[in-house]
GROMACS .gro file of C-alpha atoms in nm:
model
  213
    1MET     CA    1   1.192  -2.694 -11.760
    2LYS     CA    2   0.966  -2.482 -11.543
    3VAL     CA    3   0.945  -2.553 -11.171
    4THR     CA    4   0.670  -2.406 -10.956
    5VAL     CA    5   0.757  -2.383 -10.587
    6VAL     CA    6   0.462  -2.365 -10.348
    7THR     CA    7   0.434  -2.359  -9.970
    8ARG     CA    8   0.233  -2.619  -9.782
    9SER     CA    9  -0.062  -2.379  -9.784
   10GLY     CA   10  -0.054  -2.380 -10.165
   11ARG     CA   11   0.081  -2.026 -10.207
   12GLU     CA   12   0.362  -1.974 -10.457
   13LEU     CA   13   0.691  -1.900 -10.286
   14PHE     CA   14   0.770  -1.659 -10.567
   15LYS     CA   15   0.551  -1.570 -10.861
   16GLY     CA   16   0.602  -1.728 -11.200
   17GLY     CA   17   0.812  -2.022 -11.085
   18VAL     CA   18   1.166  -2.072 -11.207
   19GLU     CA   19   1.311  -2.183 -11.540
   20LEU     CA   20   1.594  -2.436 -11.518
   21HIS     CA   21   1.786  -2.633 -11.779
   22ASP     CA   22   1.669  -2.986 -11.852
   23SER     CA   23   1.963  -3.148 -11.671
   24ALA     CA   24   1.914  -2.945 -11.352
   25THR     CA   25   1.935  -3.121 -11.019
   26VAL     CA   26   1.742  -3.062 -10.698
   27ALA     CA   27   2.052  -2.885 -10.564
   28ASP     CA   28   2.032  -2.641 -10.858
   29LEU     CA   29   1.672  -2.567 -10.767
   30GLN     CA   30   1.766  -2.512 -10.402
   31GLU     CA   31   2.035  -2.266 -10.504
   32GLU     CA   32   1.786  -2.081 -10.722
   33ILE     CA   33   1.538  -2.062 -10.433
   34TYR     CA   34   1.810  -1.917 -10.213
   35LYS     CA   35   1.904  -1.668 -10.483
   36ARG     CA   36   1.542  -1.555 -10.516
   37THR     CA   37   1.453  -1.539 -10.146
   38LYS     CA   38   1.793  -1.433  -9.998
   39LYS     CA   39   1.691  -1.618  -9.681
   40PHE     CA   40   1.629  -1.988  -9.732
   41TYR     CA   41   1.975  -2.137  -9.788
   42PRO     CA   42   1.977  -2.498  -9.919
   43SER     CA   43   2.016  -2.677  -9.584
   44ARG     CA   44   1.716  -2.483  -9.455
   45GLN     CA   45   1.492  -2.614  -9.733
   46ARG     CA   46   1.282  -2.928  -9.744
   47LEU     CA   47   1.136  -2.998 -10.087
   48THR     CA   48   0.871  -3.262 -10.145
   49LEU     CA   49   0.633  -3.368 -10.418
   50PRO     CA   50   0.272  -3.258 -10.371
   51ILE     CA   51   0.021  -3.515 -10.248
   52GLN     CA   52  -0.351  -3.539 -10.305
   53PRO     CA   53  -0.572  -3.365 -10.045
   54GLY     CA   54  -0.682  -3.611  -9.778
   55SER     CA   55  -0.409  -3.860  -9.864
   56LYS     CA   56  -0.239  -4.026  -9.569
   57GLU     CA   57   0.077  -4.103  -9.765
   58ARG     CA   58   0.400  -3.937  -9.664
   59PRO     CA   59   0.524  -3.693  -9.928
   60ALA     CA   60   0.831  -3.797 -10.126
   61VAL     CA   61   1.133  -3.589 -10.025
   62LEU     CA   62   1.352  -3.462 -10.307
   63HIS     CA   63   1.719  -3.556 -10.273
   64SER     CA   64   1.966  -3.284 -10.363
   65LYS     CA   65   2.189  -3.499 -10.586
   66LYS     CA   66   1.907  -3.630 -10.803
   67SER     CA   67   1.792  -3.479 -11.129
   68LEU     CA   68   1.461  -3.295 -11.128
   69LYS     CA   69   1.353  -3.511 -11.421
   70ASP     CA   70   1.358  -3.811 -11.189
   71TYR     CA   71   1.056  -3.661 -11.015
   72CYS     CA   72   0.856  -3.574 -11.325
   73ASP     CA   73   0.534  -3.763 -11.379
   74GLY     CA   74   0.491  -3.788 -11.753
   75ASN     CA   75   0.538  -3.420 -11.842
   76CYS     CA   76   0.906  -3.336 -11.809
   77ASN     CA   77   0.856  -2.971 -11.896
   78THR     CA   78   0.684  -2.870 -11.573
   79LEU     CA   79   0.717  -2.972 -11.211
   80THR     CA   80   0.555  -2.855 -10.890
   81VAL     CA   81   0.735  -2.897 -10.558
   82VAL     CA   82   0.628  -2.815 -10.205
   83PHE     CA   83   0.864  -2.602  -9.996
   84LYS     CA   84   0.902  -2.616  -9.618
   85ASP     CA   85   1.127  -2.388  -9.415
   86LEU     CA   86   1.321  -2.600  -9.164
   87GLY     CA   87   1.432  -2.292  -8.972
   88PRO     CA   88   1.789  -2.181  -8.893
   89GLN     CA   89   2.034  -2.470  -8.923
   90VAL     CA   90   2.377  -2.553  -8.781
   91SER     CA   91   2.618  -2.831  -8.871
   92TYR     CA   92   2.615  -3.143  -8.657
   93ARG     CA   93   2.978  -3.081  -8.569
   94THR     CA   94   2.879  -2.745  -8.423
   95LEU     CA   95   2.591  -2.905  -8.232
   96PHE     CA   96   2.803  -3.183  -8.082
   97PHE     CA   97   3.096  -2.955  -8.005
   98TRP     CA   98   2.889  -2.719  -7.791
   99GLU     CA   99   2.694  -2.990  -7.611
  100TYR     CA  100   3.017  -3.174  -7.518
  101LEU     CA  101   3.218  -2.862  -7.436
  102GLY     CA  102   2.990  -2.772  -7.145
  103PRO     CA  103   3.048  -3.088  -6.936
  104LEU     CA  104   3.420  -3.076  -7.018
  105ILE     CA  105   3.447  -2.727  -6.864
  106ILE     CA  106   3.183  -2.743  -6.590
  107TYR     CA  107   3.301  -3.060  -6.416
  108PRO     CA  108   3.661  -2.941  -6.346
  109ILE     CA  109   3.521  -2.616  -6.204
  110PHE     CA  110   3.359  -2.815  -5.923
  111TYR     CA  111   3.679  -3.014  -5.874
  112TYR     CA  112   3.943  -2.739  -5.882
  113PHE     CA  113   3.766  -2.430  -5.750
  114PRO     CA  114   3.608  -2.353  -5.408
  115VAL     CA  115   3.255  -2.332  -5.546
  116TYR     CA  116   3.101  -2.507  -5.246
  117LYS     CA  117   3.141  -2.202  -5.026
  118PHE     CA  118   2.859  -2.051  -5.232
  119PHE     CA  119   2.644  -2.344  -5.115
  120GLY     CA  120   2.721  -2.286  -4.747
  121TYR     CA  121   3.023  -2.516  -4.697
  122GLU     CA  122   3.304  -2.307  -4.548
  123GLY     CA  123   3.522  -2.587  -4.409
  124GLU     CA  124   3.834  -2.733  -4.566
  125ARG     CA  125   3.756  -2.974  -4.846
  126VAL     CA  126   3.935  -3.308  -4.860
  127ILE     CA  127   3.975  -3.446  -5.213
  128HIS     CA  128   3.973  -3.825  -5.223
  129PRO     CA  129   4.166  -4.022  -5.490
  130VAL     CA  130   3.843  -4.157  -5.637
  131GLN     CA  131   3.726  -3.798  -5.700
  132THR     CA  132   4.053  -3.719  -5.876
  133TYR     CA  133   4.030  -4.020  -6.104
  134ALA     CA  134   3.663  -3.949  -6.167
  135CYS     CA  135   3.762  -3.603  -6.291
  136TYR     CA  136   4.035  -3.751  -6.513
  137TYR     CA  137   3.795  -4.004  -6.661
  138TRP     CA  138   3.518  -3.749  -6.716
  139CYS     CA  139   3.749  -3.508  -6.900
  140LEU     CA  140   3.899  -3.791  -7.107
  141HIS     CA  141   3.552  -3.906  -7.209
  142TYR     CA  142   3.428  -3.568  -7.329
  143PHE     CA  143   3.759  -3.469  -7.488
  144LYS     CA  144   3.745  -3.796  -7.681
  145ARG     CA  145   3.388  -3.720  -7.790
  146ILE     CA  146   3.488  -3.380  -7.924
  147MET     CA  147   3.783  -3.529  -8.116
  148GLU     CA  148   3.556  -3.796  -8.262
  149THR     CA  149   3.310  -3.528  -8.369
  150PHE     CA  150   3.573  -3.355  -8.583
  151PHE     CA  151   3.784  -3.647  -8.702
  152VAL     CA  152   3.580  -3.970  -8.687
  153HIS     CA  153   3.204  -3.921  -8.715
  154ARG     CA  154   3.025  -3.916  -9.048
  155PHE     CA  155   2.677  -3.767  -9.038
  156SER     CA  156   2.380  -3.884  -9.243
  157HIS     CA  157   2.242  -3.527  -9.242
  158ALA     CA  158   2.452  -3.217  -9.295
  159THR     CA  159   2.268  -2.993  -9.051
  160SER     CA  160   2.040  -2.984  -8.750
  161PRO     CA  161   1.789  -2.717  -8.637
  162LEU     CA  162   1.949  -2.440  -8.432
  163SER     CA  163   1.695  -2.504  -8.155
  164ASN     CA  164   1.858  -2.843  -8.093
  165VAL     CA  165   2.175  -2.666  -7.978
  166PHE     CA  166   1.988  -2.504  -7.689
  167ARG     CA  167   1.793  -2.818  -7.603
  168ASN     CA  168   2.095  -3.051  -7.611
  169CYS     CA  169   2.321  -2.806  -7.428
  170ALA     CA  170   2.057  -2.762  -7.158
  171TYR     CA  171   2.053  -3.139  -7.108
  172TYR     CA  172   2.429  -3.204  -7.115
  173TRP     CA  173   2.534  -2.894  -6.923
  174THR     CA  174   2.268  -2.929  -6.653
  175PHE     CA  175   2.334  -3.295  -6.583
  176GLY     CA  176   2.709  -3.237  -6.606
  177ALA     CA  177   2.677  -2.980  -6.327
  178TYR     CA  178   2.442  -3.208  -6.131
  179ILE     CA  179   2.686  -3.500  -6.140
  180ALA     CA  180   2.990  -3.281  -6.071
  181TYR     CA  181   2.819  -3.122  -5.770
  182TYR     CA  182   2.763  -3.452  -5.591
  183VAL     CA  183   3.079  -3.640  -5.693
  184ASN     CA  184   3.304  -3.353  -5.579
  185HIS     CA  185   3.096  -3.257  -5.275
  186PRO     CA  186   3.284  -3.201  -4.944
  187LEU     CA  187   3.053  -3.456  -4.778
  188TYR     CA  188   3.113  -3.719  -5.045
  189THR     CA  189   3.183  -4.063  -4.897
  190PRO     CA  190   3.431  -4.255  -5.115
  191VAL     CA  191   3.384  -4.619  -5.206
  192GLY     CA  192   3.650  -4.877  -5.127
  193GLU     CA  193   3.982  -4.846  -5.308
  194LEU     CA  194   3.952  -5.183  -5.481
  195GLN     CA  195   3.601  -5.099  -5.597
  196TRP     CA  196   3.688  -4.768  -5.762
  197LYS     CA  197   4.006  -4.907  -5.918
  198ILE     CA  198   3.809  -5.190  -6.078
  199GLY     CA  199   3.550  -4.940  -6.199
  200PHE     CA  200   3.815  -4.705  -6.337
  201GLY     CA  201   3.997  -4.988  -6.515
  202PHE     CA  202   3.675  -5.123  -6.663
  203GLY     CA  203   3.583  -4.772  -6.781
  204LEU     CA  204   3.918  -4.732  -6.959
  205LEU     CA  205   3.868  -5.072  -7.120
  206CYS     CA  206   3.530  -4.955  -7.252
  207GLN     CA  207   3.687  -4.638  -7.392
  208LEU     CA  208   3.952  -4.841  -7.574
  209ALA     CA  209   3.691  -5.086  -7.702
  210ASN     CA  210   3.501  -4.792  -7.847
  211PHE     CA  211   3.789  -4.732  -8.090
  212TYR     CA  212   3.737  -5.084  -8.222
  213CYS     CA  213   3.363  -5.031  -8.265
   0.00000   0.00000   0.00000
């Protein structure tokens, strides 16, 4: 069968279309597009069926495991699909690893190292028990998240746009530093011992309950 691949502007992605065997799948077409363009690898492609001009319907997205014949409308010898470049992609494991790694590294820096002298605090810093346990809990939480990313999570999509790495890292890393700055601050006033012990115990209980969920 012959498949014509056009961009959303209606221009052919490559002239003449592509000839595929009758049992070809959408994944076969994606591989052929990558072979022809040398740039748009399969996870970077979004293929849809064309829609009528002015239609408000959402275009049907082609699923990689389905046969191309499943999307034919009457004539199974020809098919036109619309191509969209999703941009550079990364795996979700890569995305989550980098966004969680930042807080895991940044927080202990504020706890263990004399960074506050760069903010004008030259005096001796007293570390309270609640700050120590807060550091333990923080590191446990993000270490657990990284382990879950590699060994537990199953993702509905294989990849995410590369731009999400920068956006998500900016969020996690910035707020990780913001929280670490104030919790480990030399002027930090600790809560009562009973209060932080209850909070720490409840937090551990929530972490354990997460394994059940």
